[in-house]
Short mmCIF file of C-alpha atoms and ligand atoms in Angstrom, two decimals:
data_model
loop_
_atom_site.label_atom_id
_atom_site.label_comp_id
_atom_site.label_asym_id
_atom_site.label_seq_id
_atom_site.Cartn_x
_atom_site.Cartn_y
_atom_site.Cartn_z
CA UNK A 1 -171.30 -45.74 237.77
CA UNK A 2 -173.86 -46.45 235.10
CA UNK A 3 -174.20 -49.38 232.74
CA UNK A 4 -176.16 -47.21 230.33
CA UNK A 5 -174.22 -45.78 227.41
CA UNK A 6 -173.35 -42.17 227.83
CA UNK A 7 -175.40 -40.77 224.93
CA UNK A 8 -177.57 -38.55 227.15
CA UNK A 9 -176.67 -35.69 229.38
CA UNK A 10 -179.02 -36.75 232.16
CA UNK A 11 -180.04 -34.57 235.08
CA UNK A 12 -179.35 -36.03 238.52
CA UNK A 13 -182.95 -36.62 239.42
CA UNK A 14 -185.30 -39.58 239.23
CA UNK A 15 -188.96 -40.10 239.96
CA UNK A 16 -190.96 -42.77 241.66
CA UNK A 17 -194.44 -41.57 240.85
CA UNK A 18 -196.44 -39.07 238.83
CA UNK A 19 -199.99 -37.76 238.89
CA UNK A 20 -201.39 -35.32 236.37
CA UNK A 21 -199.05 -32.34 236.07
CA UNK A 22 -196.84 -33.43 238.96
CA UNK A 23 -193.89 -35.75 239.41
CA UNK A 24 -192.60 -36.98 242.78
CA UNK A 25 -188.85 -37.54 243.01
CA UNK A 26 -187.14 -40.45 244.70
CA UNK A 27 -186.19 -37.97 247.41
CA UNK A 28 -189.84 -37.16 248.02
CA UNK A 29 -189.89 -33.74 246.36
CA UNK A 30 -192.82 -32.62 244.21
CA UNK A 31 -192.15 -31.09 240.81
CA UNK A 32 -194.49 -29.38 238.39
CA UNK A 33 -193.68 -31.32 235.22
CA UNK A 34 -193.87 -29.08 232.17
CA UNK A 35 -191.75 -31.44 230.11
CA UNK A 36 -194.18 -34.37 230.19
CA UNK A 37 -191.75 -36.67 228.44
CA UNK A 38 -191.29 -34.00 225.74
CA UNK A 39 -194.90 -33.43 224.72
CA UNK A 40 -195.68 -37.13 225.09
CA UNK A 41 -197.91 -37.39 228.16
CA UNK A 42 -200.74 -35.41 226.65
CA UNK A 43 -203.07 -36.29 229.54
CA UNK A 44 -200.43 -36.01 232.27
CA UNK A 45 -199.07 -38.77 234.46
CA UNK A 46 -201.08 -41.79 235.54
CA UNK A 47 -204.33 -40.65 233.93
CA UNK A 48 -207.19 -42.77 235.23
CA UNK A 49 -208.86 -43.18 231.82
CA UNK A 50 -205.58 -44.38 230.30
CA UNK A 51 -204.88 -46.60 233.31
CA UNK A 52 -208.23 -48.28 232.82
CA UNK A 53 -207.61 -48.84 229.11
CA UNK A 54 -204.15 -50.27 229.78
CA UNK A 55 -205.40 -52.55 232.51
CA UNK A 56 -208.39 -53.72 230.45
CA UNK A 57 -206.34 -54.59 227.39
CA UNK A 58 -203.46 -56.11 229.38
CA UNK A 59 -205.78 -58.85 230.56
CA UNK A 60 -207.02 -59.66 227.06
CA UNK A 61 -204.37 -59.48 224.35
CA UNK A 62 -201.19 -57.40 224.24
CA UNK A 63 -199.68 -58.26 220.94
CA UNK A 64 -200.54 -60.10 217.78
CA UNK A 65 -198.82 -59.87 214.42
CA UNK A 66 -200.05 -57.59 211.68
CA UNK A 67 -200.64 -60.84 209.82
CA UNK A 68 -204.03 -60.75 211.60
CA UNK A 69 -206.92 -58.32 211.92
CA UNK A 70 -206.51 -55.87 214.81
CA UNK A 71 -209.90 -54.28 215.56
CA UNK A 72 -208.49 -51.73 218.02
CA UNK A 73 -206.21 -50.48 215.23
CA UNK A 74 -209.06 -50.35 212.72
CA UNK A 75 -210.97 -48.22 215.20
CA UNK A 76 -208.06 -45.87 215.87
CA UNK A 77 -207.35 -45.46 212.15
CA UNK A 78 -211.01 -44.70 211.48
CA UNK A 79 -211.05 -42.04 214.16
CA UNK A 80 -207.79 -40.49 212.94
CA UNK A 81 -209.10 -40.20 209.39
CA UNK A 82 -212.75 -39.39 209.91
CA UNK A 83 -212.25 -35.79 210.96
CA UNK A 84 -208.97 -35.12 209.17
CA UNK A 85 -207.48 -34.78 205.69
CA UNK A 86 -206.39 -38.41 205.75
CA UNK A 87 -207.93 -41.56 204.32
CA UNK A 88 -205.58 -44.17 205.71
CA UNK A 89 -203.00 -44.83 208.38
CA UNK A 90 -199.91 -46.97 208.97
CA UNK A 91 -198.98 -47.50 212.63
CA UNK A 92 -195.41 -47.41 213.91
CA UNK A 93 -193.78 -47.12 217.33
CA UNK A 94 -191.99 -43.80 217.32
CA UNK A 95 -191.63 -40.44 215.65
CA UNK A 96 -188.55 -41.27 213.62
CA UNK A 97 -190.20 -44.39 212.29
CA UNK A 98 -193.27 -42.37 211.39
CA UNK A 99 -191.25 -39.75 209.49
CA UNK A 100 -189.31 -42.47 207.70
CA UNK A 101 -192.54 -44.22 206.78
CA UNK A 102 -193.80 -40.87 205.46
CA UNK A 103 -190.73 -40.64 203.22
CA UNK A 104 -191.29 -44.20 202.01
CA UNK A 105 -194.93 -43.45 201.20
CA UNK A 106 -193.94 -40.37 199.16
CA UNK A 107 -191.28 -42.24 197.21
CA UNK A 108 -193.46 -45.25 196.60
CA UNK A 109 -196.25 -43.03 195.30
CA UNK A 110 -194.10 -41.62 192.51
CA UNK A 111 -192.56 -45.02 191.84
CA UNK A 112 -196.03 -46.47 191.37
CA UNK A 113 -196.84 -43.55 189.03
CA UNK A 114 -193.87 -44.55 186.85
CA UNK A 115 -191.78 -41.60 188.03
CA UNK A 116 -189.13 -43.39 190.09
CA UNK A 117 -186.70 -40.52 189.57
CA UNK A 118 -188.91 -38.37 191.81
CA UNK A 119 -187.44 -39.55 195.11
CA UNK A 120 -185.75 -36.59 196.81
CA UNK A 121 -187.19 -35.02 199.93
CA UNK A 122 -186.74 -31.31 200.50
CA UNK A 123 -186.46 -30.35 204.17
CA UNK A 124 -185.73 -27.31 206.28
CA UNK A 125 -182.08 -27.00 207.24
CA UNK A 126 -181.69 -27.77 210.96
CA UNK A 127 -185.20 -29.10 211.39
CA UNK A 128 -185.84 -32.25 213.42
CA UNK A 129 -187.33 -35.47 212.16
CA UNK A 130 -185.78 -38.03 214.51
CA UNK A 131 -182.53 -39.87 215.10
CA UNK A 132 -182.50 -42.81 212.71
CA UNK A 133 -180.03 -42.71 209.85
CA UNK A 134 -182.39 -41.31 207.24
CA UNK A 135 -184.08 -38.96 209.73
CA UNK A 136 -180.82 -37.30 210.79
CA UNK A 137 -180.03 -36.66 207.15
CA UNK A 138 -183.53 -35.29 206.64
CA UNK A 139 -182.89 -32.90 209.52
CA UNK A 140 -179.73 -31.64 207.87
CA UNK A 141 -178.11 -30.81 211.16
CA UNK A 142 -174.34 -31.07 211.03
CA UNK A 143 -174.17 -31.93 214.70
CA UNK A 144 -176.58 -34.86 214.43
CA UNK A 145 -174.92 -36.29 211.32
CA UNK A 146 -171.31 -36.02 212.50
CA UNK A 147 -169.62 -39.39 212.83
CA UNK A 148 -172.50 -41.32 211.32
CA UNK A 149 -171.44 -41.36 207.69
CA UNK A 150 -171.68 -42.32 204.95
CA UNK A 151 -174.31 -39.79 204.09
CA UNK A 152 -177.79 -41.11 203.40
CA UNK A 153 -178.65 -39.69 199.97
CA UNK A 154 -181.99 -38.35 198.85
CA UNK A 155 -182.36 -35.21 200.97
CA UNK A 156 -182.08 -31.57 200.01
CA UNK A 157 -182.36 -28.59 202.31
CA UNK A 158 -183.52 -25.02 202.21
CA UNK A 159 -183.08 -22.26 204.74
CA UNK A 160 -186.24 -21.55 206.71
CA UNK A 161 -187.70 -18.23 205.57
CA UNK A 162 -185.53 -18.03 202.45
CA UNK A 163 -187.88 -18.27 199.47
CA UNK A 164 -185.08 -18.10 196.91
CA UNK A 165 -183.35 -21.04 198.55
CA UNK A 166 -186.65 -22.94 198.60
CA UNK A 167 -187.49 -22.34 194.96
CA UNK A 168 -183.96 -23.09 193.80
CA UNK A 169 -183.96 -26.40 195.66
CA UNK A 170 -187.00 -27.87 193.92
CA UNK A 171 -185.97 -29.98 190.92
CA UNK A 172 -187.70 -32.55 188.78
CA UNK A 173 -186.32 -35.16 191.19
CA UNK A 174 -188.14 -33.66 194.17
CA UNK A 175 -190.89 -35.92 195.51
CA UNK A 176 -191.96 -33.96 198.56
CA UNK A 177 -191.35 -31.05 200.86
CA UNK A 178 -191.27 -32.13 204.51
CA UNK A 179 -191.77 -29.50 207.16
CA UNK A 180 -192.70 -29.18 210.84
CA UNK A 181 -195.59 -26.67 211.10
CA UNK A 182 -193.98 -25.66 214.40
CA UNK A 183 -190.25 -26.30 214.54
CA UNK A 184 -190.04 -27.98 217.94
CA UNK A 185 -186.43 -28.90 218.68
CA UNK A 186 -185.50 -26.01 216.38
CA UNK A 187 -186.77 -23.50 218.96
CA UNK A 188 -190.61 -23.51 218.89
CA UNK A 189 -190.74 -21.52 215.68
CA UNK A 190 -194.30 -21.29 214.44
CA UNK A 191 -194.46 -21.27 210.66
CA UNK A 192 -196.85 -18.47 209.67
CA UNK A 193 -200.17 -19.39 208.06
CA UNK A 194 -199.37 -17.60 204.81
CA UNK A 195 -196.10 -19.50 204.61
CA UNK A 196 -197.75 -22.91 204.91
CA UNK A 197 -200.31 -21.78 202.33
CA UNK A 198 -197.48 -20.77 200.04
CA UNK A 199 -195.79 -24.13 200.46
CA UNK A 200 -199.03 -25.89 199.59
CA UNK A 201 -199.36 -23.75 196.47
CA UNK A 202 -195.80 -24.50 195.39
CA UNK A 203 -196.36 -28.24 195.92
CA UNK A 204 -199.52 -28.09 193.81
CA UNK A 205 -197.79 -26.15 191.04
CA UNK A 206 -194.83 -28.52 190.96
CA UNK A 207 -197.04 -31.59 191.48
CA UNK A 208 -195.08 -32.72 194.52
CA UNK A 209 -196.27 -33.85 197.94
CA UNK A 210 -196.42 -31.92 201.19
CA UNK A 211 -195.45 -33.80 204.34
CA UNK A 212 -196.24 -32.05 207.63
CA UNK A 213 -194.24 -33.59 210.47
CA UNK A 214 -196.66 -33.24 213.37
CA UNK A 215 -194.81 -35.60 215.68
CA UNK A 216 -194.42 -32.85 218.28
CA UNK A 217 -197.05 -30.24 217.40
CA UNK A 218 -199.85 -32.66 216.49
CA UNK A 219 -202.62 -34.44 218.39
CA UNK A 220 -204.00 -31.40 220.17
CA UNK A 221 -200.72 -29.85 221.32
CA UNK A 222 -201.30 -26.75 219.19
CA UNK A 223 -204.89 -26.22 220.35
CA UNK A 224 -206.21 -27.79 217.18
CA UNK A 225 -205.93 -31.47 216.42
CA UNK A 226 -203.21 -30.65 213.88
CA UNK A 227 -201.15 -27.47 213.85
CA UNK A 228 -201.47 -27.14 210.07
CA UNK A 229 -205.25 -26.67 210.49
CA UNK A 230 -204.62 -23.05 211.51
CA UNK A 231 -203.56 -22.31 207.93
CA UNK A 232 -206.50 -24.09 206.32
CA UNK A 233 -204.26 -26.22 204.11
CA UNK A 234 -204.41 -29.96 203.56
CA UNK A 235 -201.12 -31.87 203.47
CA UNK A 236 -200.69 -35.21 201.70
CA UNK A 237 -198.83 -37.08 204.42
CA UNK A 238 -198.57 -36.47 208.18
CA UNK A 239 -196.40 -38.41 210.59
CA UNK A 240 -197.49 -38.23 214.24
CA UNK A 241 -196.19 -39.85 217.42
CA UNK A 242 -195.41 -38.24 220.79
CA UNK A 243 -198.87 -37.19 222.03
CA UNK A 244 -200.97 -39.95 220.49
CA UNK A 245 -199.85 -42.62 222.97
CA UNK A 246 -200.12 -40.47 226.10
CA UNK A 247 -196.84 -42.08 227.24
CA UNK A 248 -197.14 -45.38 225.41
CA UNK A 249 -194.86 -45.53 222.34
CA UNK A 250 -197.03 -45.10 219.26
CA UNK A 251 -196.19 -43.59 215.90
CA UNK A 252 -198.36 -43.30 212.83
CA UNK A 253 -198.32 -41.92 209.36
CA UNK A 254 -201.56 -40.50 208.00
CA UNK A 255 -202.07 -40.08 204.27
CA UNK A 256 -204.58 -39.38 201.55
CA UNK A 257 -206.06 -42.12 199.42
CA UNK A 258 -204.06 -40.85 196.45
CA UNK A 259 -200.65 -41.37 198.00
CA UNK A 260 -201.68 -44.51 199.88
CA UNK A 261 -202.22 -46.25 196.55
CA UNK A 262 -198.54 -47.23 196.33
CA UNK A 263 -198.55 -49.01 199.69
CA UNK A 264 -199.68 -52.43 198.51
CA UNK A 265 -199.31 -55.64 200.60
CA UNK A 266 -195.71 -56.38 201.52
CA UNK A 267 -194.32 -52.92 200.79
CA UNK A 268 -193.96 -51.85 204.42
CA UNK A 269 -194.34 -53.39 207.85
CA UNK A 270 -193.56 -53.26 211.55
CA UNK A 271 -193.52 -56.08 214.09
CA UNK A 272 -194.77 -54.01 216.99
CA UNK A 273 -196.48 -51.17 215.16
CA UNK A 274 -200.20 -51.00 215.85
CA UNK A 275 -200.43 -53.85 218.37
CA UNK A 276 -203.66 -54.20 220.39
CA UNK A 277 -202.23 -52.77 223.62
CA UNK A 278 -200.89 -49.66 221.89
CA UNK A 279 -204.09 -49.20 219.88
CA UNK A 280 -206.33 -49.51 222.93
CA UNK A 281 -204.34 -46.75 224.61
CA UNK A 282 -204.30 -44.57 221.49
CA UNK A 283 -208.07 -44.82 221.38
CA UNK A 284 -208.29 -43.87 225.04
CA UNK A 285 -206.15 -40.77 224.36
CA UNK A 286 -208.51 -39.78 221.53
CA UNK A 287 -211.55 -40.28 223.81
CA UNK A 288 -210.32 -37.17 225.60
CA UNK A 289 -208.56 -35.13 222.93
CA UNK A 290 -211.07 -35.55 220.10
CA UNK A 291 -213.53 -33.51 221.96
CA UNK A 292 -214.27 -29.94 220.98
CA UNK A 293 -214.38 -28.73 224.56
CA UNK A 294 -211.03 -30.31 225.28
CA UNK A 295 -209.27 -28.46 222.46
CA UNK A 296 -211.08 -25.20 223.23
CA UNK A 297 -209.75 -25.52 226.72
CA UNK A 298 -206.20 -26.00 225.42
CA UNK A 299 -206.63 -22.78 223.43
CA UNK A 300 -208.06 -20.83 226.36
CA UNK A 301 -205.36 -21.93 228.77
CA UNK A 302 -202.77 -21.19 226.10
CA UNK A 303 -204.07 -17.65 225.57
CA UNK A 304 -203.96 -17.02 229.28
CA UNK A 305 -200.49 -18.51 229.65
CA UNK A 306 -199.01 -16.61 226.70
CA UNK A 307 -200.47 -13.36 228.02
CA UNK A 308 -198.97 -13.91 231.47
CA UNK A 309 -195.61 -14.92 230.02
CA UNK A 310 -195.58 -11.80 227.87
CA UNK A 311 -196.18 -9.74 231.00
CA UNK A 312 -193.10 -11.34 232.54
CA UNK A 313 -191.17 -10.61 229.36
CA UNK A 314 -192.21 -6.99 229.57
CA UNK A 315 -190.99 -6.83 233.14
CA UNK A 316 -187.68 -8.56 232.35
CA UNK A 317 -186.86 -7.65 228.75
CA UNK A 318 -183.14 -8.02 229.51
CA UNK A 319 -183.67 -11.74 230.23
CA UNK A 320 -186.53 -12.82 227.97
CA UNK A 321 -186.24 -11.97 224.30
CA UNK A 322 -189.42 -13.53 222.99
CA UNK A 323 -192.39 -15.66 224.02
CA UNK A 324 -193.19 -18.11 221.23
CA UNK A 325 -195.58 -20.92 220.60
CA UNK A 326 -198.90 -22.32 219.66
CA UNK A 327 -201.30 -23.95 222.09
CA UNK A 328 -199.31 -25.65 224.83
CA UNK A 329 -196.13 -25.88 222.78
CA UNK A 330 -194.46 -22.85 224.29
CA UNK A 331 -190.97 -21.40 224.15
CA UNK A 332 -189.29 -18.65 226.12
CA UNK A 333 -186.43 -17.38 224.06
CA UNK A 334 -183.73 -15.89 226.27
CA UNK A 335 -181.00 -13.48 225.27
CA UNK A 336 -178.35 -15.84 226.62
CA UNK A 337 -177.95 -19.58 227.03
CA UNK A 338 -181.01 -21.06 228.66
CA UNK A 339 -179.26 -23.83 230.62
CA UNK A 340 -178.83 -21.88 233.84
CA UNK A 341 -182.41 -20.61 233.68
CA UNK A 342 -183.74 -24.16 233.29
CA UNK A 343 -181.64 -25.26 236.25
CA UNK A 344 -183.02 -22.44 238.40
CA UNK A 345 -186.58 -23.36 237.41
CA UNK A 346 -185.82 -26.94 238.41
CA UNK A 347 -184.44 -25.82 241.78
CA UNK A 348 -187.79 -24.09 242.24
CA UNK A 349 -189.59 -27.32 241.34
CA UNK A 350 -190.60 -26.52 237.78
CA UNK A 351 -189.37 -28.89 235.08
CA UNK A 352 -188.83 -27.52 231.56
CA UNK A 353 -186.53 -28.49 228.69
CA UNK A 354 -184.34 -26.73 226.18
CA UNK A 355 -184.76 -26.22 222.45
CA UNK A 356 -182.46 -24.53 219.94
CA UNK A 357 -181.93 -20.74 219.82
CA UNK A 358 -181.69 -20.30 223.63
CA UNK A 359 -185.27 -21.44 224.06
CA UNK A 360 -186.75 -22.81 227.28
CA UNK A 361 -189.44 -25.22 226.12
CA UNK A 362 -192.59 -25.41 228.23
CA UNK A 363 -194.84 -28.41 227.62
CA UNK A 364 -197.64 -28.81 230.16
CA UNK A 365 -200.04 -31.72 229.82
CA UNK A 366 -202.98 -30.72 227.62
CA UNK A 367 -205.39 -31.12 230.54
CA UNK A 368 -203.34 -28.81 232.77
CA UNK A 369 -205.32 -26.76 235.31
CA UNK A 370 -205.20 -22.98 235.42
CA UNK A 371 -204.03 -23.18 239.04
CA UNK A 372 -201.01 -25.20 237.86
CA UNK A 373 -200.22 -22.65 235.16
CA UNK A 374 -200.32 -20.04 237.93
CA UNK A 375 -197.79 -22.01 239.99
CA UNK A 376 -195.44 -22.05 237.00
CA UNK A 377 -195.88 -18.31 236.41
CA UNK A 378 -194.94 -17.63 240.02
CA UNK A 379 -191.80 -19.74 239.70
CA UNK A 380 -190.76 -18.17 236.38
CA UNK A 381 -191.25 -14.70 237.88
CA UNK A 382 -189.22 -15.63 240.94
CA UNK A 383 -186.38 -16.98 238.81
CA UNK A 384 -186.39 -13.82 236.68
CA UNK A 385 -186.35 -11.64 239.78
CA UNK A 386 -183.33 -13.39 241.26
CA UNK A 387 -181.54 -13.91 237.96
CA UNK A 388 -177.99 -12.57 238.29
C1 PLP B 401 -189.55 -36.00 218.49
C2 PLP B 401 -189.68 -35.76 217.05
C3 PLP B 401 -189.39 -36.76 216.11
C4 PLP B 401 -188.77 -38.08 216.49
O1 PLP B 401 -189.55 -38.83 217.38
P1 PLP B 401 -188.91 -40.09 218.13
O2 PLP B 401 -190.10 -40.74 218.78
O3 PLP B 401 -187.92 -39.56 219.11
O4 PLP B 401 -188.27 -40.95 217.12
C5 PLP B 401 -189.64 -36.49 214.77
N1 PLP B 401 -190.13 -35.30 214.38
C6 PLP B 401 -190.42 -34.32 215.26
C7 PLP B 401 -191.00 -33.05 214.76
C8 PLP B 401 -190.19 -34.51 216.62
O5 PLP B 401 -190.42 -33.53 217.48
#
């Protein structure tokens, strides 16, 4: 019996140790971990560079209040803005907090511009922005909202791919469109470049803000630092989380100078957000990821992996419907429910996780080796071969 509440459907497996792409179970079995905490452990398990940073900072100072200067945070913010669209950063502890902070920034911007009526956020129906009260209503998923009423107001939704529904939903009360450049939980759906460009154009025409939720697809996961970079657009606000901490909980919202102008002292805060320990680790993650060779390698491995997966699809078109993804955010869409397939992969010592639309989500660490990709290909082939 468990003393944990029953809000997860947990698999009956636990781990005592991890190294790189591998996890070792309590029963001594080795698994190739292509979940990596759901795109969190960007450098794999127990990375020596991150271990050093953690150990170094743990002996100096873990936590001080944001009432004081935090040099490690200044450094991380500078690095996150220097090569990106952003001019400033607010640190949080998780993805949901980061998306909520993004919403607050958008609303506060129009409030400070004497347009307080512009406060509604337009989101994709059945997207994913986290599990806090506002975030579930931003997601617009009936399943996530059920039982958690009353409804949090201020969110409108449009159907992904439906331009009429998008245009109709923009009113003079709309403050921002919030969108995941790759719908992660929604089934690894990559929003086409022209579509993101179109959204940017609409936002410019209507003088509203564009929020790109890069909590899952950001920080190198896509093969570029941000997934939206593929389309050449510049958003106004970008929440990030998962990959930036390499396993340590960090969230952040990046924004332009223009929209940051509303966030004056006292308007927003977080007790833990941006503490020295977290910031030291975030910087250590960037030491590796903010490196041209590193991201080129993600792209190369991704090209290879997608090609191999498409070969498997070609061999088993009755099982695999589509191979989707960008960088190392990969989905195998099956014709039928993916649960059994994921279980079979696990029995063959490959860990993956589901996403919507019958998708098997595959999330290797960003520093995965080609030989490890090859192990996974072998296992996926074997499972396909023996599949009912
Ligand atoms: C995971 C995720 C979130 C929520 O992150 P948490 O850390 O679980 O709160 C928000 N947006 C997207 C796109 C995500 O994938």
